[in-house]
Coordinates of C-alpha atoms in Angstrom, one line a residue:
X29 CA 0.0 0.0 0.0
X30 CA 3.1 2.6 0.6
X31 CA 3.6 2.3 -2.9
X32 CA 0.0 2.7 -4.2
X33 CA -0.2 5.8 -2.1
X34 CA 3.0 6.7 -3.4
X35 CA 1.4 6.8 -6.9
X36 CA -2.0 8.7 -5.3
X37 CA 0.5 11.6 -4.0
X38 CA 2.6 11.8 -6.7
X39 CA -0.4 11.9 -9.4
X40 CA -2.2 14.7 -6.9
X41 CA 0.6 17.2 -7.3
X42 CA 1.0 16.3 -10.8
X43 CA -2.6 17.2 -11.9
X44 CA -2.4 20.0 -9.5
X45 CA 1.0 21.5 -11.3
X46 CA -1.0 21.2 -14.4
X47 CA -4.4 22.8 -13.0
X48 CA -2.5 25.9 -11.8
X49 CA -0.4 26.1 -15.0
X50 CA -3.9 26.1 -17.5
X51 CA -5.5 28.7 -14.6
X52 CA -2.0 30.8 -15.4
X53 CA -2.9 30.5 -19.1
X54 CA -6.8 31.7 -18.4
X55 CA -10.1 29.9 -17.9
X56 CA -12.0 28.3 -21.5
X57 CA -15.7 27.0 -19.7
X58 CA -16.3 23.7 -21.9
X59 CA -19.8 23.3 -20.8
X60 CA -22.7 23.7 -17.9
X61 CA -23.7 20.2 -16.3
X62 CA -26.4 20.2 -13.7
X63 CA -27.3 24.4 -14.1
X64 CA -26.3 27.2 -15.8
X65 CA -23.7 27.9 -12.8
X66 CA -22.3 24.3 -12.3
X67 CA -19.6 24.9 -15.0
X68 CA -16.7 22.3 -16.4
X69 CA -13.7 23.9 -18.1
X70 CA -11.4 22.5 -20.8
X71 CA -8.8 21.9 -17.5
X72 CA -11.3 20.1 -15.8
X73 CA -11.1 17.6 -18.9
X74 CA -7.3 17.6 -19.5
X75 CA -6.4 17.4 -15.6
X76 CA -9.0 13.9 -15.4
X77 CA -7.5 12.6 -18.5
X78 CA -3.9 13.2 -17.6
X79 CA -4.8 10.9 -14.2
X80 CA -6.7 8.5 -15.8
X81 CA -3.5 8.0 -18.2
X82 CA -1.5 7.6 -15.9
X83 CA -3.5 4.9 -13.8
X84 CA -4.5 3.1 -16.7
X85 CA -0.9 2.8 -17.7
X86 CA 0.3 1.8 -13.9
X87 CA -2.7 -0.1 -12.9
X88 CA -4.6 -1.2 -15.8
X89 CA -6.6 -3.9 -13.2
X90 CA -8.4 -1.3 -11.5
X91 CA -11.6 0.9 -11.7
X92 CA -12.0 4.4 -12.3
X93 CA -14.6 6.9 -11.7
X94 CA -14.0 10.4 -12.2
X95 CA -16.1 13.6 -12.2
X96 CA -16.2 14.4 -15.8
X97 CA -17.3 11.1 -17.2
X98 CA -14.6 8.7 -16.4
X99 CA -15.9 5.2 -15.6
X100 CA -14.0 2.3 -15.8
X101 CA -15.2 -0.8 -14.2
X102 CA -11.9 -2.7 -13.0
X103 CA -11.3 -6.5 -11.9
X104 CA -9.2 -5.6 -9.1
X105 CA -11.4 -4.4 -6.1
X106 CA -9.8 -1.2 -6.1
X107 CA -11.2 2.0 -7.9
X108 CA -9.5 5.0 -8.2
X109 CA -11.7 8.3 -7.2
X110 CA -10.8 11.8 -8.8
X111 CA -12.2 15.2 -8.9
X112 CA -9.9 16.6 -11.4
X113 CA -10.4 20.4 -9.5
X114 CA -13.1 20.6 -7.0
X115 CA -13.9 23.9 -6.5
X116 CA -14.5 24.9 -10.4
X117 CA -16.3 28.1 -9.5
X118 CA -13.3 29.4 -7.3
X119 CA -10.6 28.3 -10.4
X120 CA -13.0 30.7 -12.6
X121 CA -13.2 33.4 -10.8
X122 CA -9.2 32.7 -9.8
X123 CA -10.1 32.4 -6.0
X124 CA -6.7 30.3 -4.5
X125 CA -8.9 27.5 -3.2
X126 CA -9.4 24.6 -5.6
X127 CA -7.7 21.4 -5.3
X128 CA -7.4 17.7 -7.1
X129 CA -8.8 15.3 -5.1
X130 CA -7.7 11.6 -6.0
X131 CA -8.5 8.7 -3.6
X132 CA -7.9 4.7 -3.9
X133 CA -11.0 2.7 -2.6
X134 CA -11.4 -0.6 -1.8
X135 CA -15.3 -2.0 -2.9
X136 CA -17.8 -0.3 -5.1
X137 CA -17.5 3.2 -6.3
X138 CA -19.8 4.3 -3.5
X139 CA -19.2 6.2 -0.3
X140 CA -21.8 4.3 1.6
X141 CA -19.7 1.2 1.2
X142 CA -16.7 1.4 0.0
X143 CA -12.9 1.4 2.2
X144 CA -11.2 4.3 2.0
X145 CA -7.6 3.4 1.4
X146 CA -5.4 6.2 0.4
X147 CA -6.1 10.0 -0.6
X148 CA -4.3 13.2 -1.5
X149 CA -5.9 16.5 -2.3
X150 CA -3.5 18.9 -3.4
X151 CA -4.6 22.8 -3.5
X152 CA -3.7 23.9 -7.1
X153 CA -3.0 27.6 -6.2
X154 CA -0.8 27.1 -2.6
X155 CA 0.7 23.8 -3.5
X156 CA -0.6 22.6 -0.5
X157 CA -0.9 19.1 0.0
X158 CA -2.6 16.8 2.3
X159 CA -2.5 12.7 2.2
X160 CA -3.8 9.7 4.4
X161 CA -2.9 6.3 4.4
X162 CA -5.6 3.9 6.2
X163 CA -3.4 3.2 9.7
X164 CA -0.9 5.5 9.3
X165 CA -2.4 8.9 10.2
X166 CA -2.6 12.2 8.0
X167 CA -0.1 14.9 6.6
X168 CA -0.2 18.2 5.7
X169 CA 3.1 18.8 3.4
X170 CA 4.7 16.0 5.4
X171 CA 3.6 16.8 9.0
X172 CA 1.3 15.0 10.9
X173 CA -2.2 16.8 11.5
X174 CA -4.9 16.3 13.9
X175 CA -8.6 17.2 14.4
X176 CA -9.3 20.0 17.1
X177 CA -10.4 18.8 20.0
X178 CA -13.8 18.5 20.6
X179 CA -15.1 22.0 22.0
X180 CA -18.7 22.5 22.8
X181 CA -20.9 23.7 19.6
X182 CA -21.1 27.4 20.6
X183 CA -17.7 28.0 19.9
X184 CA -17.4 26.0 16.9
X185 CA -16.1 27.0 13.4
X186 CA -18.6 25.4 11.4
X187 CA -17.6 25.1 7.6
X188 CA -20.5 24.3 4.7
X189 CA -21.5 24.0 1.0
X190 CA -24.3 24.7 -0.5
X191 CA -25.6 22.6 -4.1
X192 CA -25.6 24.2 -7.7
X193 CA -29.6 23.6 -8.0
X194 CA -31.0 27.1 -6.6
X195 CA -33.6 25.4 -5.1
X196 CA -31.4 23.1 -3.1
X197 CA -29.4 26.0 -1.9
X198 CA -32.6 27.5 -0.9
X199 CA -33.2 24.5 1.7
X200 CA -30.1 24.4 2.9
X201 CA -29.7 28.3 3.3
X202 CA -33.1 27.3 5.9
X203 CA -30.8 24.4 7.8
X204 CA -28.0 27.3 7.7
X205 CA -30.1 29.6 9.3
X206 CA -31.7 26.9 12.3
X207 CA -27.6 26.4 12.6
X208 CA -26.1 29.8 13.1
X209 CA -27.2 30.6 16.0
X210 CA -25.5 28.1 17.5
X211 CA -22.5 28.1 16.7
X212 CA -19.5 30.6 16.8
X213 CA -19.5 30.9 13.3
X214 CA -19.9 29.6 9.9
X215 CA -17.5 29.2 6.6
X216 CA -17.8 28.4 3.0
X217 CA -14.8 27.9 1.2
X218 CA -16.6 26.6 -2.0
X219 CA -14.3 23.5 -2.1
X220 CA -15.4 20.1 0.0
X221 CA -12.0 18.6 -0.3
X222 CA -10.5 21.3 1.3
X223 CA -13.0 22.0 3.8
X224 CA -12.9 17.9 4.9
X225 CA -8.7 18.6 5.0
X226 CA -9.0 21.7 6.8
X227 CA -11.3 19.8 9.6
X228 CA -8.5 16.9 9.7
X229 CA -5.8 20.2 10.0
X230 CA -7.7 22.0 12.7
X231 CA -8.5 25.1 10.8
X232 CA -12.3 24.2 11.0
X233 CA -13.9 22.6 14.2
X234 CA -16.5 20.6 11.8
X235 CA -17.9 20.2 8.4
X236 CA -21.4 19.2 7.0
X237 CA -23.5 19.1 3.4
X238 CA -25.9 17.7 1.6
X239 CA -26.1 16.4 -1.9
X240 CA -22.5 15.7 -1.8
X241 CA -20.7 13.3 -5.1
X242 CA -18.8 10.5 -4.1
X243 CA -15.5 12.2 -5.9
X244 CA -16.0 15.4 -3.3
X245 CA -15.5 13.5 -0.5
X246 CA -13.7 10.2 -1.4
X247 CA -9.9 11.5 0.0
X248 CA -10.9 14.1 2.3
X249 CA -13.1 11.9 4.3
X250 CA -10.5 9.1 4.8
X251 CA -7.9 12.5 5.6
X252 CA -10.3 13.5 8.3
X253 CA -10.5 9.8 9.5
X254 CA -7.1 9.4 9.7
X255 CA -6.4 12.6 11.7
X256 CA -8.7 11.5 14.6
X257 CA -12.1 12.8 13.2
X258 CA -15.7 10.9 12.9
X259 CA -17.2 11.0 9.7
X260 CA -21.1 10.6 9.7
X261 CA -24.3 10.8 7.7
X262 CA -27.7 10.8 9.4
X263 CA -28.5 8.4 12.4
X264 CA -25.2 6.8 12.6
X265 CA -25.4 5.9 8.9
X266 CA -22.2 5.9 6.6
X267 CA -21.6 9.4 4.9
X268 CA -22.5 9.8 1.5
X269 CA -24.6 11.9 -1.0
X270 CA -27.3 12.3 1.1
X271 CA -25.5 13.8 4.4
X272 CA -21.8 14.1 5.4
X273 CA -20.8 15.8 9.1
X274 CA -17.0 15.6 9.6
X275 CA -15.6 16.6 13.4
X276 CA -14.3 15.4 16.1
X277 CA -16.1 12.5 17.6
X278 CA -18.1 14.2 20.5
X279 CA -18.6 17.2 18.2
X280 CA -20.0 15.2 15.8
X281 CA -22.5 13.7 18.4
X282 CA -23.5 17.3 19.0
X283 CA -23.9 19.2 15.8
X284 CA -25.6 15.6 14.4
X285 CA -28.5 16.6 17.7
X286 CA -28.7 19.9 16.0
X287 CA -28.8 19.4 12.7
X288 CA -31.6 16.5 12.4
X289 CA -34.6 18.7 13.4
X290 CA -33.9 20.6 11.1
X291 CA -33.9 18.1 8.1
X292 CA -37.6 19.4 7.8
X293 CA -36.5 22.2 6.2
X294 CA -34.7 20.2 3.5
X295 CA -37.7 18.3 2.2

């Protein structure tokens, strides 16, 4: 496994290089997916396919699912999930907080089931990189990190996201305001990979969405797990696309007690 995750760090900061380097060059949007403002560019496309070459050519065995279409179904047990640069909307508008995300899974290509194995998620713009290997703890540029300890929910940093469906954003803005008020504060950095790393790093006390992808979460979920954290979805169920809370363990417990009444305003 040193030598997979070898390959899953040195592949992160690879397609990173290359994401900053096309940003350098200017933004070309290739196409709208889900809404008018959930945008892919053309480096969106070339950073996927330049990790997808590169597996296929190292590990030609395994599966492959990656945000812009990729699916490969493998004969290995292991997939390989990437979000070629999650955060699109801050690489358009040039805001330094995007990042590849590229995690090695053991199962299906689904959150709700699979192992997390190994994951980096490299911030394009700061070079910043953060890794976990399943039993051997987290690392931010080669330094161990740890979750904050668990402090009580009024003086929590609370970081969310909100979905591209304006809608959706307008039932989670609802949750967002049940939340606020208790909590010291709230953040959205407008990339989950990053916010999952910067729970496992201490910069945020917790994390939660909704209506997360499996490639969002894939590596920074098994990052946060590995620095100490709990990651959760409703009622003790797995995370996955329906609810993810990342914290530490007792925190968890508590934001989870005051988040669920306010599901209602989700439906």
């Amino acid at each position: 496994m040193r030598e997979l995750h070898d390959l899953v760090v040195g592949l992160a900061v690879e397609a990173a290089d290359l994401a900053r380097t096309r940003r350098e060059a200017g933004v070309d949007i290739a196409a709208s997916k889900t809404s008018i403002v959930d945008i892919v560019t053309e480096a969106d496309r070339e950073v996927e396919r330049l990790v997808v070459d590169r597996i296929l050519a190292a590990r030609p065995d395994d599966g492959v699912l990656g945000e812009e279409g990729t699916s490969v179904a493998g004969t290995s047990g292991l997939t390989w999930v990437i979000d070629p640069i999650d955060g699109t909307v801050n690489y358009l508008y040039d805001i330094p907080a995007y990042a590849v995300s590229i995690a090695l899974v053991e199962g299906d290509p689904d959150p709700a089931t699979w192992r997390g194995l190994s994951g980096a998620v490299v911030n394009g713009a700061t070079g910043e990189r953060f890794e976990a290997l399943r039993g051997h703890g987290a690392r931010l540029d080669g330094r161990e990190i740890r979750v904050a300890d668990a402090v009580d929910p009024a003086v929590a940093l609370v970081g969310t996201g909100f979905g591209y469906d304006a809608a959706r954003r307008s039932r989670q803005g609802a949750v967002l305001q049940g939340l606020i008020g208790e909590v010291r504060d709230v953040r959205r950095g407008g990339s989950a990979a990053l916010d999952l790393c910067f729970v496992a790093a201490g910069r945020l006390n917790a994390y939660y969405e909704t209506g997360l992808n499996p490639w969002d979460m894939a590596a920074g979920a098994l990052v946060v797990e590995e620095a100490g954290g709990a990651v959760r979805g409703w009622r003790g169920e797995p995370a996955g696309t329906g609810f993810l809370l990342a914290a530490a363990p007792a925190l968890a417990d508590d934001l989870a007690a005051i988040l669920e009444p306010l599901r209602a305003n989700e439906v």
